[in-house]
CSV table of C-alpha atoms in Angstrom, one decimal:
chain,number,residue,atom,x,y,z
A,1,MET,CA,16.0,-43.4,-10.1
A,2,SER,CA,15.3,-40.8,-12.7
A,3,ASN,CA,18.0,-39.4,-15.0
A,4,GLU,CA,17.5,-36.0,-13.2
A,5,ALA,CA,18.2,-37.6,-9.8
A,6,SER,CA,21.2,-39.5,-11.2
A,7,THR,CA,22.7,-36.3,-12.5
A,8,ALA,CA,22.2,-34.6,-9.1
A,9,LEU,CA,23.9,-37.4,-7.3
A,10,ASP,CA,27.0,-36.9,-9.5
A,11,ASN,CA,27.1,-33.1,-9.6
A,12,SER,CA,26.9,-31.0,-6.5
A,13,ALA,CA,26.0,-27.9,-8.5
A,14,SER,CA,22.9,-29.5,-9.9
A,15,ILE,CA,21.7,-30.3,-6.4
A,16,ALA,CA,21.2,-26.6,-6.0
A,17,SER,CA,18.0,-26.9,-8.1
A,18,TYR,CA,16.6,-29.3,-5.4
A,19,ILE,CA,17.2,-27.0,-2.5
A,20,ASP,CA,14.7,-24.8,-0.6
A,21,HIS,CA,17.2,-22.3,1.0
A,22,THR,CA,15.7,-21.9,4.4
A,23,LEU,CA,15.6,-19.3,7.2
A,24,LEU,CA,12.8,-20.0,9.7
A,25,LYS,CA,14.4,-19.0,13.0
A,26,PRO,CA,12.0,-16.6,14.7
A,27,GLU,CA,14.8,-14.0,15.4
A,28,ALA,CA,15.8,-13.7,11.8
A,29,SER,CA,16.5,-10.1,10.8
A,30,GLU,CA,15.7,-8.4,7.5
A,31,ALA,CA,19.4,-8.3,6.7
A,32,GLU,CA,19.6,-12.0,7.1
A,33,VAL,CA,16.6,-12.6,5.0
A,34,ARG,CA,18.0,-10.4,2.2
A,35,GLN,CA,21.3,-12.3,2.5
A,36,ILE,CA,19.7,-15.7,1.9
A,37,CYS,CA,17.9,-14.2,-1.1
A,38,ALA,CA,21.2,-13.1,-2.6
A,39,GLU,CA,22.7,-16.5,-1.9
A,40,ALA,CA,19.8,-18.3,-3.5
A,41,VAL,CA,20.1,-16.2,-6.7
A,42,GLU,CA,23.9,-16.7,-6.8
A,43,TYR,CA,23.7,-20.5,-6.3
A,44,LYS,CA,20.5,-21.0,-8.2
A,45,PHE,CA,18.5,-22.7,-5.4
A,46,LYS,CA,15.0,-23.7,-6.1
A,47,SER,CA,13.4,-21.4,-3.6
A,48,VAL,CA,13.9,-19.3,-0.5
A,49,CYS,CA,11.7,-20.5,2.4
A,50,VAL,CA,10.8,-18.0,5.2
A,51,ASN,CA,8.1,-17.3,7.7
A,52,PRO,CA,5.1,-15.4,6.4
A,53,LEU,CA,6.3,-12.1,7.8
A,54,TRP,CA,9.1,-12.0,5.2
A,55,VAL,CA,7.2,-13.2,2.1
A,56,LYS,CA,6.8,-9.7,0.6
A,57,THR,CA,10.5,-8.9,1.2
A,58,VAL,CA,11.6,-12.2,-0.4
A,59,THR,CA,9.3,-11.9,-3.4
A,60,LYS,CA,10.6,-8.4,-4.1
A,61,ALA,CA,14.3,-9.5,-3.7
A,62,LEU,CA,13.8,-12.5,-6.0
A,63,LYS,CA,11.9,-10.8,-8.7
A,64,GLY,CA,13.1,-11.9,-12.2
A,65,SER,CA,15.6,-14.4,-10.7
A,66,GLY,CA,13.7,-17.6,-11.4
A,67,VAL,CA,14.0,-18.5,-7.7
A,68,LEU,CA,10.7,-19.2,-6.0
A,69,THR,CA,9.3,-17.8,-2.8
A,70,CYS,CA,8.2,-20.4,-0.2
A,71,SER,CA,6.5,-19.9,3.1
A,72,VAL,CA,5.2,-21.9,6.0
A,73,VAL,CA,1.8,-22.1,7.7
A,74,GLY,CA,0.6,-23.6,11.0
A,75,PHE,CA,4.3,-23.6,11.8
A,76,PRO,CA,6.0,-25.3,13.6
A,77,LEU,CA,3.3,-27.1,15.7
A,78,GLY,CA,0.4,-27.6,13.3
A,79,ALA,CA,-2.0,-27.1,16.2
A,80,THR,CA,-4.1,-24.3,14.8
A,81,PRO,CA,-7.6,-24.7,13.3
A,82,SER,CA,-7.6,-25.6,9.6
A,83,ASP,CA,-9.4,-22.4,8.6
A,84,VAL,CA,-6.7,-20.4,10.4
A,85,LYS,CA,-4.0,-22.2,8.4
A,86,ALA,CA,-6.0,-21.5,5.2
A,87,PHE,CA,-6.3,-17.8,6.1
A,88,GLU,CA,-2.5,-17.7,6.7
A,89,ALA,CA,-1.8,-19.5,3.4
A,90,ARG,CA,-4.1,-17.2,1.4
A,91,GLY,CA,-2.2,-14.2,2.9
A,92,ALA,CA,1.2,-15.6,2.1
A,93,VAL,CA,0.1,-16.4,-1.5
A,94,LEU,CA,-1.3,-12.9,-2.0
A,95,ASP,CA,2.0,-11.5,-0.7
A,96,GLY,CA,3.8,-13.5,-3.4
A,97,ALA,CA,4.5,-17.0,-2.1
A,98,ASP,CA,4.7,-19.6,-4.9
A,99,GLU,CA,4.8,-22.5,-2.5
A,100,ILE,CA,3.3,-23.2,1.0
A,101,ASP,CA,4.6,-25.7,3.5
A,102,MET,CA,1.9,-26.5,6.0
A,103,VAL,CA,2.1,-28.5,9.2
A,104,ILE,CA,-0.6,-31.2,9.7
A,105,ASN,CA,-2.8,-31.8,12.6
A,106,ILE,CA,-0.2,-34.0,14.3
A,107,ALA,CA,-2.6,-35.1,17.0
A,108,ALA,CA,-5.0,-36.5,14.4
A,109,ALA,CA,-2.2,-38.5,12.8
A,110,ARG,CA,-1.2,-40.0,16.1
A,111,ALA,CA,-4.8,-40.8,16.8
A,112,GLY,CA,-5.2,-42.6,13.4
A,113,ASP,CA,-7.9,-40.1,12.3
A,114,LYS,CA,-7.5,-40.0,8.6
A,115,GLY,CA,-10.7,-38.1,8.1
A,116,ALA,CA,-9.5,-35.2,10.2
A,117,LEU,CA,-6.2,-35.2,8.4
A,118,VAL,CA,-7.9,-35.1,5.0
A,119,ASP,CA,-10.1,-32.2,6.1
A,120,ASP,CA,-7.2,-30.3,7.5
A,121,ILE,CA,-5.0,-30.6,4.4
A,122,THR,CA,-7.9,-30.1,1.9
A,123,THR,CA,-8.9,-26.8,3.5
A,124,VAL,CA,-5.4,-25.5,3.1
A,125,ALA,CA,-4.9,-27.1,-0.4
A,126,GLU,CA,-8.0,-25.3,-1.7
A,127,ALA,CA,-6.8,-22.0,-0.5
A,128,VAL,CA,-3.3,-22.5,-1.9
A,129,HIS,CA,-4.3,-23.8,-5.2
A,130,ALA,CA,-6.9,-21.1,-5.7
A,131,GLY,CA,-4.0,-18.6,-5.6
A,132,GLY,CA,-2.0,-20.7,-8.1
A,133,ALA,CA,0.6,-21.9,-5.6
A,134,ILE,CA,1.6,-25.5,-4.6
A,135,LEU,CA,1.2,-27.2,-1.3
A,136,LYS,CA,3.8,-29.2,0.6
A,137,VAL,CA,2.5,-31.1,3.7
A,138,ILE,CA,4.8,-31.5,6.7
A,139,ILE,CA,3.9,-34.7,8.5
A,140,GLU,CA,6.6,-34.3,11.3
A,141,THR,CA,8.1,-37.8,11.1
A,142,SER,CA,9.9,-37.5,14.4
A,143,LEU,CA,6.5,-37.6,16.2
A,144,LEU,CA,5.0,-40.4,14.3
A,145,ASN,CA,5.5,-44.2,14.0
A,146,ASP,CA,5.6,-45.8,10.5
A,147,GLU,CA,1.8,-46.6,10.5
A,148,GLN,CA,1.1,-43.0,11.3
A,149,LYS,CA,3.5,-41.7,8.6
A,150,ILE,CA,1.8,-43.9,6.0
A,151,LEU,CA,-1.6,-42.6,7.2
A,152,ALA,CA,-0.5,-38.9,6.9
A,153,CYS,CA,1.0,-39.5,3.5
A,154,ALA,CA,-2.1,-41.2,2.2
A,155,ALA,CA,-4.3,-38.4,3.6
A,156,SER,CA,-2.0,-35.9,1.7
A,157,VAL,CA,-2.6,-37.7,-1.5
A,158,GLU,CA,-6.4,-37.9,-1.0
A,159,ALA,CA,-6.5,-34.2,-0.1
A,160,GLY,CA,-4.7,-33.1,-3.3
A,161,ALA,CA,-1.4,-32.0,-1.9
A,162,ASP,CA,1.6,-31.5,-4.2
A,163,PHE,CA,4.3,-32.7,-1.9
A,164,VAL,CA,4.8,-34.5,1.4
A,165,LYS,CA,7.6,-33.3,3.6
A,166,THR,CA,9.4,-34.9,6.5
A,167,SER,CA,9.9,-32.3,9.2
A,168,THR,CA,9.8,-28.8,10.5
A,169,GLY,CA,13.2,-29.1,12.1
A,170,PHE,CA,11.8,-27.7,15.3
A,171,ASN,CA,10.3,-30.8,17.0
A,172,GLY,CA,13.3,-33.1,17.3
A,173,GLY,CA,14.7,-35.4,14.7
A,174,GLY,CA,14.7,-34.7,11.0
A,175,ALA,CA,14.8,-36.4,7.6
A,176,THR,CA,16.1,-39.9,7.4
A,177,VAL,CA,16.6,-42.1,4.4
A,178,GLU,CA,14.2,-44.7,5.7
A,179,ASP,CA,11.4,-42.1,6.2
A,180,VAL,CA,12.0,-40.6,2.7
A,181,ALA,CA,11.8,-44.1,1.2
A,182,LEU,CA,8.6,-44.9,3.1
A,183,MET,CA,7.0,-41.7,2.0
A,184,ARG,CA,8.0,-42.2,-1.6
A,185,LYS,CA,6.6,-45.7,-1.5
A,186,THR,CA,3.3,-44.5,0.0
A,187,VAL,CA,2.6,-41.5,-2.3
A,188,GLY,CA,3.8,-43.1,-5.5
A,189,PRO,CA,5.8,-41.5,-8.3
A,190,ASP,CA,3.7,-38.4,-9.0
A,191,LEU,CA,3.8,-36.5,-5.7
A,192,GLY,CA,6.9,-34.6,-4.6
A,193,VAL,CA,8.8,-35.7,-1.5
A,194,LYS,CA,10.7,-33.1,0.5
A,195,ALA,CA,13.5,-34.1,2.9
A,196,SER,CA,14.1,-31.5,5.6
A,197,GLY,CA,15.7,-31.3,9.0
A,198,GLY,CA,19.3,-32.2,9.5
A,199,VAL,CA,20.3,-32.3,5.8
A,200,ARG,CA,23.7,-30.7,6.2
A,201,SER,CA,26.1,-32.1,3.6
A,202,LEU,CA,26.3,-33.2,-0.1
A,203,ALA,CA,26.3,-36.8,1.1
A,204,ASP,CA,23.1,-36.2,3.1
A,205,ALA,CA,21.4,-34.7,0.1
A,206,GLN,CA,22.6,-37.4,-2.3
A,207,ALA,CA,21.2,-40.1,0.1
A,208,MET,CA,17.8,-38.4,0.3
A,209,ILE,CA,17.5,-38.0,-3.4
A,210,ALA,CA,18.5,-41.6,-3.9
A,211,ALA,CA,15.7,-42.6,-1.5
A,212,GLY,CA,13.1,-40.7,-3.5
A,213,ALA,CA,13.3,-37.0,-2.4
A,214,THR,CA,12.6,-34.5,-5.1
A,215,ARG,CA,13.3,-31.5,-2.9
A,216,ILE,CA,15.7,-30.7,0.0
A,217,GLY,CA,14.9,-28.2,2.7
A,218,ALA,CA,18.1,-26.9,4.3
A,219,SER,CA,19.7,-23.9,5.8
A,220,SER,CA,23.1,-25.5,4.9
A,221,GLY,CA,22.5,-25.2,1.2
A,222,ILE,CA,25.8,-23.4,0.4
A,223,ALA,CA,27.7,-26.1,2.3
A,224,ILE,CA,25.8,-28.8,0.4
A,225,VAL,CA,26.6,-27.5,-3.0
A,226,LYS,CA,30.3,-26.8,-2.0
A,227,GLY,CA,30.6,-30.4,-0.7
A,228,GLU,CA,31.2,-29.1,2.8
A,229,GLN,CA,29.6,-29.9,6.2
A,230,GLY,CA,27.0,-27.5,7.4
A,231,SER,CA,26.3,-26.9,11.1
A,232,SER,CA,22.7,-25.8,11.2
A,233,ALA,CA,20.1,-27.9,12.9
A,234,TYR,CA,17.6,-27.3,10.0
C-alpha cells in the first residue's frame, strides 16, 4: 500500500481527496447540483460527478476551487454506439469536464469479445484525451463474472484508459473489495481504480483503498468523511 493510501486509511479528512462527490439521479434539480458543488468545495472532494446536462453549471460553480468536474457518457447502460459515446464525451469536455466516466459495451464483455471492447473504449479515449481530459471506464462488475471483469480491464489498458471503475450504481450490486482487488491486479500499478456503488461509510472507503482503489465514487461523501453511515444507493 502506498504512503498516500496509508494516510487516507488513518485520516477521514484525507479520504476527501479520493472522493468523486456524485449526483447522477435523473431527477436532480439545479439547486441540488449547486448544493453538491458547495459541499465539494467545503470538504475538498476530488471532483463533482454529474450527468452531461449539468457540466456547464458545475464547471462555473467550481471555478478556482481546485475541485474537478466529472461527467458520464453512455450512462448507465453502455448500449449506445461508440461514436455516439465519443460525441457525448467531446461535448462534455468542451463544456468543461476534466474527467469522463464511460460505460463499456457490456454485451461485448459478456460475449468475451475483447476486440469490440478495445474499439469501444479507444473511440471514447481518443475524444477525451484530445480535449485534455482523462477517461475512467465503467465495467459494471455486477453483470460480469471474474473472467469477463479481467477481459474488460485488460481491454481498458490496451485502449489507453486512465482508470477502470466498478459500477454505475444503477444496474444492481456495486463495488466490492474482491472486485477492486481483482481489477488492481489486472491493470497493474499505473492505472487508477475507482470503486463506486454502495460505498457509504468511512469503513467502506478504507476497505476499498486498502484493496487498491485510488478513487471513490459516492453520493455519501459527507457521511464518509464524518465517519457516519450514508444511506444512498450510489
